[in-house]
């Protein structure tokens, strides 16, 4: 009878120890998961800044490569979360529209905010 009681007691003790260690491991895993999520969010913000800079560079390169637009110097391009904002002056409405079309054609551009002003050359 005593052996049976000790065996049951040992089994219960082992089960309790296993359960406690599982809880601690689970907490450690949850802590690691939270740290990984924070890192992913931080990397996402950094990655977004890099992506926006890349989109801006690509838009500027496309504008320079376009035969009819390469002489334009008064255009600024800014990108925020894939939204390209065009500012500055162009000599004609046709060029204003062409700049927007070229910007829209670049990979990574989600929308174009065309704030270009038409100011005819003198």
Coordinates of N, CA and C in Angstrom, one line a residue, residues 32-104:
X32 N 9.4 36.0 -26.4 CA 10.1 36.1 -27.6 C 9.3 36.5 -28.8
X33 N 8.0 36.0 -28.8 CA 7.1 36.4 -29.9 C 6.8 37.9 -29.8
X34 N 6.6 38.4 -28.6 CA 6.4 39.9 -28.5 C 7.6 40.7 -29.0
X35 N 8.8 40.2 -28.6 CA 10.0 40.9 -29.0 C 10.2 40.9 -30.5
X36 N 9.8 39.7 -31.1 CA 9.9 39.6 -32.6 C 8.9 40.5 -33.3
X37 N 7.7 40.6 -32.7 CA 6.7 41.5 -33.3 C 7.2 43.0 -33.2
X38 N 7.8 43.4 -32.1 CA 8.3 44.8 -32.0 C 9.4 45.0 -33.0
X39 N 10.3 44.0 -33.2 CA 11.3 44.1 -34.2 C 10.7 44.2 -35.6
X40 N 9.8 43.4 -35.9 CA 9.1 43.4 -37.2 C 8.5 44.8 -37.5
X41 N 7.8 45.3 -36.4 CA 7.2 46.7 -36.6 C 8.3 47.7 -36.8
X42 N 9.4 47.7 -36.1 CA 10.4 48.6 -36.3 C 11.1 48.5 -37.7
X43 N 11.3 47.2 -38.1 CA 11.8 47.0 -39.4 C 10.9 47.5 -40.5
X44 N 9.6 47.3 -40.2 CA 8.6 47.7 -41.2 C 8.7 49.2 -41.4
X45 N 8.8 50.0 -40.3 CA 8.9 51.4 -40.5 C 10.2 51.8 -41.2
X46 N 11.3 51.1 -40.9 CA 12.5 51.4 -41.6 C 12.4 51.0 -43.0
X47 N 11.8 49.8 -43.2 CA 11.7 49.3 -44.6 C 10.8 50.2 -45.4
X48 N 9.8 50.8 -44.8 CA 8.9 51.7 -45.5 C 9.7 52.9 -46.0
X49 N 10.5 53.5 -45.1 CA 11.3 54.6 -45.4 C 12.3 54.3 -46.6
X50 N 12.9 53.1 -46.6 CA 13.7 52.7 -47.7 C 12.9 52.6 -49.0
X51 N 11.7 51.9 -48.8 CA 10.9 51.8 -50.0 C 10.4 53.1 -50.6
X52 N 10.1 54.0 -49.7 CA 9.7 55.4 -50.2 C 10.8 56.1 -50.9
X53 N 12.0 56.0 -50.3 CA 13.2 56.6 -51.0 C 13.4 55.9 -52.3
X54 N 13.3 54.6 -52.4 CA 13.5 53.9 -53.7 C 12.4 54.4 -54.7
X55 N 11.2 54.5 -54.3 CA 10.1 54.9 -55.2 C 10.4 56.3 -55.7
X56 N 10.8 57.2 -54.8 CA 11.2 58.6 -55.2 C 12.3 58.6 -56.3
X57 N 13.3 57.8 -56.0 CA 14.5 57.7 -56.9 C 14.0 57.2 -58.3
X58 N 13.2 56.1 -58.3 CA 12.7 55.6 -59.5 C 11.9 56.6 -60.3
X59 N 11.0 57.3 -59.6 CA 10.2 58.3 -60.3 C 11.1 59.4 -60.9
X60 N 12.1 59.9 -60.2 CA 13.0 60.9 -60.7 C 13.8 60.3 -61.9
X61 N 14.2 59.1 -61.8 CA 14.9 58.4 -63.0 C 14.0 58.3 -64.2
X62 N 12.8 58.0 -64.0 CA 11.8 57.8 -65.1 C 11.6 59.2 -65.8
X63 N 11.5 60.2 -64.9 CA 11.3 61.6 -65.5 C 12.5 62.0 -66.3
X64 N 13.7 61.7 -65.8 CA 14.9 62.1 -66.5 C 15.0 61.3 -67.8
X65 N 14.6 60.0 -67.8 CA 14.7 59.2 -69.0 C 13.7 59.6 -70.1
X66 N 12.6 60.2 -69.7 CA 11.5 60.6 -70.6 C 12.1 61.8 -71.5
X67 N 12.1 61.5 -72.8 CA 12.6 62.5 -73.8 C 12.0 63.9 -73.6
X68 N 10.7 64.0 -73.4 CA 10.0 65.2 -73.4 C 10.1 65.9 -72.0
X69 N 10.5 65.2 -71.0 CA 10.5 65.8 -69.6 C 11.9 66.0 -69.0
X70 N 12.9 65.5 -69.7 CA 14.3 65.5 -69.1 C 14.8 66.9 -68.8
X71 N 14.3 67.9 -69.6 CA 14.8 69.3 -69.4 C 14.1 70.0 -68.2
X72 N 13.0 69.4 -67.7 CA 12.3 70.0 -66.6 C 13.2 70.0 -65.3
X73 N 13.4 71.1 -64.7 CA 14.3 71.1 -63.5 C 13.5 71.5 -62.2
X74 N 12.3 72.1 -62.4 CA 11.6 72.6 -61.2 C 10.6 71.6 -60.6
X75 N 10.8 70.3 -60.7 CA 9.9 69.4 -60.2 C 10.5 68.7 -59.0
X76 N 9.7 68.7 -57.9 CA 10.1 67.9 -56.7 C 9.2 66.7 -56.6
X77 N 9.8 65.6 -56.1 CA 9.1 64.3 -55.9 C 9.4 63.9 -54.5
X78 N 8.3 63.7 -53.8 CA 8.3 63.1 -52.4 C 7.4 61.9 -52.4
X79 N 7.8 60.9 -51.6 CA 6.9 59.7 -51.4 C 6.7 59.4 -50.0
X80 N 5.5 59.1 -49.6 CA 5.1 58.7 -48.3 C 4.1 57.6 -48.4
X81 N 4.6 56.4 -47.9 CA 3.8 55.1 -48.0 C 3.3 54.9 -49.4
X82 N 4.1 55.1 -50.4 CA 3.7 54.8 -51.8 C 3.0 55.9 -52.5
X83 N 2.6 57.0 -51.7 CA 1.9 58.1 -52.3 C 2.9 59.1 -52.8
X84 N 3.0 59.4 -54.1 CA 4.0 60.3 -54.7 C 3.3 61.7 -54.8
X85 N 4.0 62.7 -54.2 CA 3.6 64.0 -54.3 C 4.5 64.8 -55.3
X86 N 3.9 65.4 -56.3 CA 4.7 66.1 -57.3 C 4.4 67.6 -57.0
X87 N 5.5 68.4 -56.9 CA 5.4 69.8 -56.7 C 6.3 70.5 -57.6
X88 N 6.1 71.8 -57.9 CA 6.9 72.6 -58.8 C 6.1 73.2 -59.9
X89 N 6.8 73.6 -60.9 CA 6.2 74.3 -62.1 C 6.6 73.6 -63.4
X90 N 5.6 73.5 -64.3 CA 5.8 73.0 -65.6 C 5.3 74.1 -66.6
X91 N 5.7 74.1 -67.9 CA 5.3 75.1 -68.8 C 3.9 74.9 -69.4
X92 N 3.4 73.6 -69.4 CA 2.1 73.3 -70.1 C 1.3 72.3 -69.3
X93 N 0.0 72.3 -69.5 CA -0.9 71.3 -68.9 C -0.5 69.9 -69.4
X94 N -0.1 69.8 -70.7 CA 0.2 68.5 -71.3 C 1.5 67.9 -70.5
X95 N 2.4 68.8 -70.2 CA 3.6 68.3 -69.4 C 3.2 67.9 -68.0
X96 N 2.3 68.7 -67.4 CA 1.8 68.4 -66.1 C 1.2 67.0 -66.1
X97 N 0.4 66.7 -67.0 CA -0.3 65.4 -67.2 C 0.7 64.3 -67.5
X98 N 1.7 64.6 -68.3 CA 2.7 63.6 -68.7 C 3.6 63.2 -67.4
X99 N 3.9 64.2 -66.6 CA 4.7 63.9 -65.4 C 3.9 63.0 -64.5
X100 N 2.6 63.3 -64.4 CA 1.8 62.4 -63.5 C 1.7 61.0 -64.1
X101 N 1.5 60.9 -65.4 CA 1.5 59.6 -66.0 C 2.8 58.8 -65.8
X102 N 3.9 59.4 -66.0 CA 5.2 58.8 -65.8 C 5.3 58.3 -64.3
X103 N 4.9 59.2 -63.4 CA 5.0 58.8 -61.9 C 4.1 57.6 -61.6
X104 N 2.9 57.6 -62.2 CA 2.0 56.5 -62.0 C 2.5 55.1 -62.5

